[in-house]
PDB file of C-alpha atoms in Angstrom:
ATOM      1  CA  ARG I   1     102.165  76.742  80.203  1.00 77.00           C
ATOM      2  CA  LYS I   2     103.554  79.148  82.476  1.00 85.00           C
ATOM      3  CA  GLU I   3     103.005  78.685  86.265  1.00 90.00           C
ATOM      4  CA  VAL I   4     101.194  82.147  86.829  1.00 95.00           C
ATOM      5  CA  GLU I   5      98.878  83.507  83.860  1.00 96.00           C
ATOM      6  CA  GLN I   6      97.445  86.805  83.650  1.00 96.00           C
ATOM      7  CA  ASP I   7      95.873  88.682  80.834  1.00 94.00           C
ATOM      8  CA  PRO I   8      98.155  90.775  79.594  1.00 93.00           C
ATOM      9  CA  GLY I   9      95.582  93.716  78.870  1.00 91.00           C
ATOM     10  CA  PRO I  10      96.066  96.605  78.269  1.00 95.00           C
ATOM     11  CA  PHE I  11      92.356  97.566  80.338  1.00 96.00           C
ATOM     12  CA  ASN I  12      91.520 101.094  79.630  1.00 97.00           C
ATOM     13  CA  VAL I  13      88.976 102.308  82.061  1.00 97.00           C
ATOM     14  CA  PRO I  14      87.569 105.860  82.522  1.00 97.00           C
ATOM     15  CA  GLU I  15      88.385 107.558  85.938  1.00 98.00           C
ATOM     16  CA  GLY I  16      85.626 106.273  88.575  1.00 98.00           C
ATOM     17  CA  ALA I  17      85.160 102.871  87.000  1.00 98.00           C
ATOM     18  CA  THR I  18      85.716  99.655  88.468  1.00 98.00           C
ATOM     19  CA  VAL I  19      87.829  97.169  87.231  1.00 97.00           C
ATOM     20  CA  ALA I  20      88.921  93.507  87.720  1.00 96.00           C
ATOM     21  CA  PHE I  21      91.741  91.515  86.886  1.00 94.00           C
ATOM     22  CA  ASN I  22      92.108  87.543  87.222  1.00 95.00           C
ATOM     23  CA  CYS I  23      95.058  85.263  87.885  1.00 96.00           C
ATOM     24  CA  THR I  24      95.459  81.818  87.509  1.00 96.00           C
ATOM     25  CA  TYR I  25      98.201  79.580  88.930  1.00 95.00           C
ATOM     26  CA  SER I  26      98.751  75.741  87.974  1.00 92.00           C
ATOM     27  CA  ASN I  27     100.446  74.491  91.096  1.00 86.00           C
ATOM     28  CA  SER I  28      97.827  73.172  93.690  1.00 84.00           C
ATOM     29  CA  ALA I  29     100.473  73.565  96.181  1.00 84.00           C
ATOM     30  CA  SER I  30     100.926  77.402  96.189  1.00 84.00           C
ATOM     31  CA  GLN I  31     101.045  78.741  99.934  1.00 82.00           C
ATOM     32  CA  SER I  32     101.232  82.645  99.527  1.00 89.00           C
ATOM     33  CA  PHE I  33      99.677  85.163  97.316  1.00 93.00           C
ATOM     34  CA  PHE I  34     100.365  88.804  96.371  1.00 94.00           C
ATOM     35  CA  TRP I  35      99.636  91.679  94.092  1.00 97.00           C
ATOM     36  CA  TYR I  36     102.360  93.616  93.488  1.00 97.00           C
ATOM     37  CA  ARG I  37     102.204  97.105  91.223  1.00 97.00           C
ATOM     38  CA  GLN I  38     104.862  98.116  88.769  1.00 97.00           C
ATOM     39  CA  ASP I  39     105.311 101.657  86.916  1.00 96.00           C
ATOM     40  CA  CYS I  40     106.719 102.271  83.964  1.00 93.00           C
ATOM     41  CA  ARG I  41     110.510 101.860  84.295  1.00 89.00           C
ATOM     42  CA  LYS I  42     110.272 101.144  87.839  1.00 94.00           C
ATOM     43  CA  GLU I  43     110.648  98.864  90.334  1.00 95.00           C
ATOM     44  CA  PRO I  44     107.972  96.253  91.698  1.00 96.00           C
ATOM     45  CA  LYS I  45     106.256  97.192  94.845  1.00 95.00           C
ATOM     46  CA  LEU I  46     104.101  95.260  97.374  1.00 94.00           C
ATOM     47  CA  LEU I  47     100.640  96.182  96.577  1.00 96.00           C
ATOM     48  CA  MET I  48      98.912  93.511  98.886  1.00 94.00           C
ATOM     49  CA  SER I  49      98.822  89.819 100.358  1.00 92.00           C
ATOM     50  CA  VAL I  50      95.910  87.955  99.160  1.00 93.00           C
ATOM     51  CA  TYR I  51      94.438  86.161 102.113  1.00 87.00           C
ATOM     52  CA  SER I  52      91.911  82.784 101.876  1.00 87.00           C
ATOM     53  CA  SER I  53      89.000  84.880 103.253  1.00 87.00           C
ATOM     54  CA  GLY I  54      89.885  87.403 100.894  1.00 88.00           C
ATOM     55  CA  ASN I  55      90.915  90.977 102.079  1.00 93.00           C
ATOM     56  CA  GLU I  56      90.290  94.696 101.243  1.00 94.00           C
ATOM     57  CA  ASP I  57      92.861  97.612 101.262  1.00 94.00           C
ATOM     58  CA  GLY I  58      90.646 101.036 100.604  1.00 96.00           C
ATOM     59  CA  ARG I  59      89.892 100.863  97.090  1.00 98.00           C
ATOM     60  CA  PHE I  60      91.376  97.230  96.650  1.00 98.00           C
ATOM     61  CA  THR I  61      89.669  93.914  96.967  1.00 97.00           C
ATOM     62  CA  ALA I  62      91.822  90.549  96.741  1.00 97.00           C
ATOM     63  CA  GLN I  63      90.256  87.462  96.723  1.00 96.00           C
ATOM     64  CA  LEU I  64      91.493  83.833  96.826  1.00 95.00           C
ATOM     65  CA  ASN I  65      89.923  80.783  95.005  1.00 93.00           C
ATOM     66  CA  ARG I  66      91.950  77.660  95.937  1.00 92.00           C
ATOM     67  CA  ALA I  67      89.632  75.111  94.610  1.00 92.00           C
ATOM     68  CA  SER I  68      89.884  76.897  90.932  1.00 93.00           C
ATOM     69  CA  GLN I  69      93.271  78.215  91.772  1.00 93.00           C
ATOM     70  CA  TYR I  70      92.834  81.421  90.756  1.00 93.00           C
ATOM     71  CA  ILE I  71      93.387  84.900  92.499  1.00 96.00           C
ATOM     72  CA  SER I  72      91.476  88.264  91.767  1.00 96.00           C
ATOM     73  CA  LEU I  73      92.102  91.769  92.367  1.00 97.00           C
ATOM     74  CA  LEU I  74      89.180  94.533  91.866  1.00 97.00           C
ATOM     75  CA  ILE I  75      89.703  98.161  91.975  1.00 98.00           C
ATOM     76  CA  ARG I  76      87.210 100.648  92.452  1.00 98.00           C
ATOM     77  CA  ASP I  77      87.009 104.347  91.769  1.00 98.00           C
ATOM     78  CA  SER I  78      89.796 104.027  89.700  1.00 98.00           C
ATOM     79  CA  LYS I  79      92.201 106.716  89.621  1.00 98.00           C
ATOM     80  CA  LEU I  80      94.544 108.075  87.101  1.00 98.00           C
ATOM     81  CA  SER I  81      97.692 107.256  89.351  1.00 97.00           C
ATOM     82  CA  ASP I  82      96.192 103.527  89.507  1.00 98.00           C
ATOM     83  CA  SER I  83      97.746 103.377  85.596  1.00 98.00           C
ATOM     84  CA  ALA I  84     100.332 100.516  85.911  1.00 98.00           C
ATOM     85  CA  THR I  85     101.238  96.861  85.601  1.00 98.00           C
ATOM     86  CA  TYR I  86      99.825  94.650  88.054  1.00 98.00           C
ATOM     87  CA  LEU I  87     101.926  91.572  88.532  1.00 97.00           C
ATOM     88  CA  CYS I  88     100.064  88.429  90.449  1.00 97.00           C
ATOM     89  CA  VAL I  89     102.835  86.347  92.237  1.00 95.00           C
ATOM     90  CA  VAL I  90     102.691  83.297  94.053  1.00 93.00           C
ATOM     91  CA  THR I  91     105.246  81.168  96.542  1.00 89.00           C
ATOM     92  CA  ARG I  92     105.409  77.570  95.733  1.00 77.00           C
ATOM     93  CA  ASP I  93     105.397  74.641  98.576  1.00 66.00           C
ATOM     94  CA  SER I  94     107.745  76.037 101.590  1.00 66.00           C
ATOM     95  CA  SER I  95     109.876  77.791  99.157  1.00 72.00           C
ATOM     96  CA  TYR I  96     110.820  81.447  99.493  1.00 78.00           C
ATOM     97  CA  LYS I  97     110.953  82.031  95.681  1.00 85.00           C
ATOM     98  CA  LEU I  98     108.241  84.472  94.777  1.00 90.00           C
ATOM     99  CA  ILE I  99     107.324  83.450  91.041  1.00 92.00           C
ATOM    100  CA  PHE I 100     105.489  86.149  89.122  1.00 95.00           C
ATOM    101  CA  GLY I 101     103.060  86.656  86.267  1.00 96.00           C
ATOM    102  CA  SER I 102     103.467  88.636  83.378  1.00 96.00           C
ATOM    103  CA  GLY I 103     101.404  91.535  84.477  1.00 97.00           C
ATOM    104  CA  THR I 104      97.890  92.808  83.555  1.00 97.00           C
ATOM    105  CA  ARG I 105      98.590  96.460  82.108  1.00 97.00           C
ATOM    106  CA  LEU I 106      95.958  99.014  83.564  1.00 98.00           C
ATOM    107  CA  LEU I 107      95.477 102.631  81.706  1.00 97.00           C
ATOM    108  CA  VAL I 108      92.804 104.973  83.382  1.00 98.00           C
ATOM    109  CA  ARG I 109      91.603 107.767  81.033  1.00 97.00           C
ATOM    110  CA  PRO I 110      90.573 111.432  82.080  1.00 96.00           C
TER     111      PRO I 110
ATOM    112  CA  ASP R   1     118.614 106.221 101.832  1.00 54.00           C
ATOM    113  CA  THR R   2     118.169 102.629 103.431  1.00 76.00           C
ATOM    114  CA  GLY R   3     116.305 100.877 100.583  1.00 93.00           C
ATOM    115  CA  VAL R   4     118.010  98.006  98.428  1.00 96.00           C
ATOM    116  CA  SER R   5     120.778  99.639  96.409  1.00 97.00           C
ATOM    117  CA  GLN R   6     121.881  98.534  92.774  1.00 98.00           C
ATOM    118  CA  ASN R   7     124.877  99.583  90.581  1.00 97.00           C
ATOM    119  CA  PRO R   8     125.640 100.035  87.944  1.00 97.00           C
ATOM    120  CA  ARG R   9     121.906 101.519  86.953  1.00 96.00           C
ATOM    121  CA  HIS R  10     122.908 101.010  83.216  1.00 97.00           C
ATOM    122  CA  LYS R  11     125.482  98.827  81.789  1.00 97.00           C
ATOM    123  CA  ILE R  12     126.109  98.461  77.778  1.00 97.00           C
ATOM    124  CA  THR R  13     128.691  95.886  76.871  1.00 97.00           C
ATOM    125  CA  LYS R  14     129.773  93.776  73.825  1.00 97.00           C
ATOM    126  CA  ARG R  15     128.933  90.423  73.333  1.00 97.00           C
ATOM    127  CA  GLY R  16     131.823  88.117  74.789  1.00 97.00           C
ATOM    128  CA  GLN R  17     132.482  90.286  77.916  1.00 97.00           C
ATOM    129  CA  ASN R  18     132.047  89.651  81.472  1.00 98.00           C
ATOM    130  CA  VAL R  19     129.839  92.084  83.698  1.00 98.00           C
ATOM    131  CA  THR R  20     129.443  92.232  87.309  1.00 98.00           C
ATOM    132  CA  PHE R  21     126.689  94.061  89.325  1.00 97.00           C
ATOM    133  CA  ARG R  22     126.403  94.829  92.774  1.00 98.00           C
ATOM    134  CA  CYS R  23     123.219  94.652  95.557  1.00 98.00           C
ATOM    135  CA  ASP R  24     123.321  96.025  98.814  1.00 97.00           C
ATOM    136  CA  PRO R  25     120.076  95.016 100.593  1.00 96.00           C
ATOM    137  CA  ILE R  26     118.193  96.586 103.156  1.00 94.00           C
ATOM    138  CA  SER R  27     120.559  96.109 106.128  1.00 90.00           C
ATOM    139  CA  GLU R  28     118.811  93.983 108.366  1.00 86.00           C
ATOM    140  CA  HIS R  29     117.516  91.694 105.733  1.00 91.00           C
ATOM    141  CA  ASN R  30     118.703  88.254 105.786  1.00 90.00           C
ATOM    142  CA  ARG R  31     117.234  87.173 102.486  1.00 92.00           C
ATOM    143  CA  LEU R  32     118.486  88.512  99.144  1.00 95.00           C
ATOM    144  CA  TYR R  33     117.218  87.330  95.585  1.00 95.00           C
ATOM    145  CA  TRP R  34     118.071  88.001  91.891  1.00 97.00           C
ATOM    146  CA  TYR R  35     115.277  88.525  89.175  1.00 96.00           C
ATOM    147  CA  ARG R  36     115.543  89.310  85.442  1.00 96.00           C
ATOM    148  CA  GLN R  37     112.927  90.744  83.812  1.00 97.00           C
ATOM    149  CA  THR R  38     112.447  91.682  79.948  1.00 95.00           C
ATOM    150  CA  LEU R  39     109.925  93.721  78.184  1.00 92.00           C
ATOM    151  CA  GLY R  40     106.308  92.819  78.732  1.00 91.00           C
ATOM    152  CA  GLN R  41     107.579  90.141  81.143  1.00 94.00           C
ATOM    153  CA  GLY R  42     107.314  89.414  85.153  1.00 96.00           C
ATOM    154  CA  PRO R  43     110.477  89.362  87.233  1.00 96.00           C
ATOM    155  CA  GLU R  44     111.811  85.928  86.396  1.00 95.00           C
ATOM    156  CA  PHE R  45     113.549  84.026  89.571  1.00 93.00           C
ATOM    157  CA  LEU R  46     117.163  83.552  89.015  1.00 95.00           C
ATOM    158  CA  THR R  47     118.763  82.622  92.309  1.00 94.00           C
ATOM    159  CA  TYR R  48     118.187  84.097  96.478  1.00 92.00           C
ATOM    160  CA  PHE R  49     120.510  83.499  99.329  1.00 93.00           C
ATOM    161  CA  GLN R  50     119.755  83.225 103.086  1.00 91.00           C
ATOM    162  CA  ASN R  51     122.395  84.887 104.629  1.00 91.00           C
ATOM    163  CA  GLU R  52     125.551  84.030 102.909  1.00 91.00           C
ATOM    164  CA  ALA R  53     123.958  80.565 101.752  1.00 91.00           C
ATOM    165  CA  GLN R  54     122.680  80.683  98.362  1.00 90.00           C
ATOM    166  CA  LEU R  55     119.756  78.066  98.910  1.00 89.00           C
ATOM    167  CA  GLU R  56     118.155  78.240  95.144  1.00 86.00           C
ATOM    168  CA  LYS R  57     119.214  78.680  91.889  1.00 88.00           C
ATOM    169  CA  SER R  58     116.836  78.439  88.588  1.00 88.00           C
ATOM    170  CA  ARG R  59     117.310  75.963  86.021  1.00 81.00           C
ATOM    171  CA  LEU R  60     117.166  78.518  83.793  1.00 74.00           C
ATOM    172  CA  LEU R  61     120.593  79.955  84.999  1.00 78.00           C
ATOM    173  CA  SER R  62     123.220  78.397  82.884  1.00 82.00           C
ATOM    174  CA  ASP R  63     126.778  78.026  84.230  1.00 89.00           C
ATOM    175  CA  ARG R  64     127.423  81.872  82.810  1.00 94.00           C
ATOM    176  CA  PHE R  65     125.806  83.251  85.488  1.00 95.00           C
ATOM    177  CA  SER R  66     127.260  83.256  89.310  1.00 94.00           C
ATOM    178  CA  ALA R  67     126.127  84.859  92.470  1.00 95.00           C
ATOM    179  CA  GLU R  68     127.552  85.483  95.584  1.00 95.00           C
ATOM    180  CA  ARG R  69     126.969  86.741  98.709  1.00 95.00           C
ATOM    181  CA  PRO R  70     130.357  86.282 100.762  1.00 90.00           C
ATOM    182  CA  LYS R  71     129.599  87.924 103.964  1.00 86.00           C
ATOM    183  CA  GLY R  72     125.837  87.808 104.254  1.00 84.00           C
ATOM    184  CA  SER R  73     125.747  91.688 103.067  1.00 91.00           C
ATOM    185  CA  PHE R  74     125.976  92.875  99.679  1.00 96.00           C
ATOM    186  CA  SER R  75     125.663  90.411  96.621  1.00 97.00           C
ATOM    187  CA  THR R  76     127.514  90.446  93.249  1.00 97.00           C
ATOM    188  CA  LEU R  77     125.727  88.633  90.106  1.00 97.00           C
ATOM    189  CA  GLU R  78     128.376  87.953  87.421  1.00 97.00           C
ATOM    190  CA  ILE R  79     127.583  87.044  83.890  1.00 96.00           C
ATOM    191  CA  GLN R  80     130.750  85.534  81.691  1.00 96.00           C
ATOM    192  CA  ARG R  81     130.744  85.766  77.843  1.00 96.00           C
ATOM    193  CA  THR R  82     127.523  87.614  77.694  1.00 97.00           C
ATOM    194  CA  GLU R  83     125.039  87.129  74.827  1.00 95.00           C
ATOM    195  CA  GLN R  84     122.622  89.406  73.548  1.00 96.00           C
ATOM    196  CA  GLY R  85     120.014  87.501  74.815  1.00 94.00           C
ATOM    197  CA  ASP R  86     120.957  88.377  77.934  1.00 96.00           C
ATOM    198  CA  SER R  87     120.156  91.782  77.644  1.00 97.00           C
ATOM    199  CA  ALA R  88     117.003  92.663  80.411  1.00 97.00           C
ATOM    200  CA  MET R  89     116.972  94.562  83.917  1.00 97.00           C
ATOM    201  CA  TYR R  90     118.316  92.549  86.643  1.00 98.00           C
ATOM    202  CA  LEU R  91     116.328  93.219  89.765  1.00 98.00           C
ATOM    203  CA  CYS R  92     117.747  92.501  93.518  1.00 97.00           C
ATOM    204  CA  ALA R  93     115.190  92.380  96.203  1.00 96.00           C
ATOM    205  CA  SER R  94     115.571  91.755 100.078  1.00 94.00           C
ATOM    206  CA  SER R  95     113.265  90.663 102.674  1.00 91.00           C
ATOM    207  CA  PRO R  96     113.251  90.166 106.562  1.00 85.00           C
ATOM    208  CA  ASP R  97     113.451  86.516 107.959  1.00 72.00           C
ATOM    209  CA  ARG R  98     110.499  86.612 110.145  1.00 67.00           C
ATOM    210  CA  GLY R  99     109.661  83.072 109.170  1.00 62.00           C
ATOM    211  CA  GLY R 100     106.848  81.865 106.455  1.00 61.00           C
ATOM    212  CA  THR R 101     106.537  82.230 103.003  1.00 57.00           C
ATOM    213  CA  ASN R 102     104.236  85.726 103.522  1.00 62.00           C
ATOM    214  CA  GLU R 103     106.650  88.068 103.241  1.00 73.00           C
ATOM    215  CA  LYS R 104     107.178  91.474 101.365  1.00 85.00           C
ATOM    216  CA  LEU R 105     110.034  91.708  99.161  1.00 90.00           C
ATOM    217  CA  PHE R 106     111.822  95.187  98.550  1.00 93.00           C
ATOM    218  CA  PHE R 107     113.500  95.824  95.043  1.00 96.00           C
ATOM    219  CA  GLY R 108     115.907  97.764  93.899  1.00 97.00           C
ATOM    220  CA  SER R 109     115.524 100.015  90.768  1.00 96.00           C
ATOM    221  CA  GLY R 110     117.586  97.407  88.846  1.00 97.00           C
ATOM    222  CA  THR R 111     120.467  96.982  86.496  1.00 97.00           C
ATOM    223  CA  GLN R 112     119.325  97.515  82.594  1.00 97.00           C
ATOM    224  CA  LEU R 113     122.084  95.112  80.479  1.00 98.00           C
ATOM    225  CA  SER R 114     122.351  96.182  77.052  1.00 97.00           C
ATOM    226  CA  VAL R 115     124.457  93.127  75.111  1.00 97.00           C
ATOM    227  CA  LEU R 116     125.536  94.748  71.861  1.00 95.00           C
TER     228      LEU R 116
END
């Protein structure tokens, strides 16, 4: 079993739709949580960190459920430019190593 | 350009040859990471450095792989006796050392390795 699991998708949604991705992690000692975005043939870039109380950045909302060991990302009012792969990322214990999921692909159509 | 720089962008080699990649991190960043990514997968951790010290190395990294960061600045990743299974995108990332694990990684554009 992978340490970080994501539905690979693709999620195909119309512009303006709301879409949500979930991610589960297996190690209860995981400390820090992130969502990275990766465009086709580009490097990953940090989208947002995920805090225990949940956090919002514009149209993006991230939530963490430590008891169930899952992280979610909600995108409201989807734009064409949101089309990308969204990578769920965790760190374990006090390590600075980031562990990536395989990513969820989002396609936003006109 | 003050981002993470990787060279070369592409490398095609024959099976059995040695290859070396270079990464220049953002200048004030103390931590440097190497990841490998194949199509449809997320980046897979290989190793990371705190300044010149190699602090962690993946168990998946065979003894054909070696990484160095001799002066705590740029880093090299060498693969000896390449195999077709080594074909992947090799990504370098850096981050500042502000304490804690909640730090942003800045990735380079990667080196795409093709082993024929």
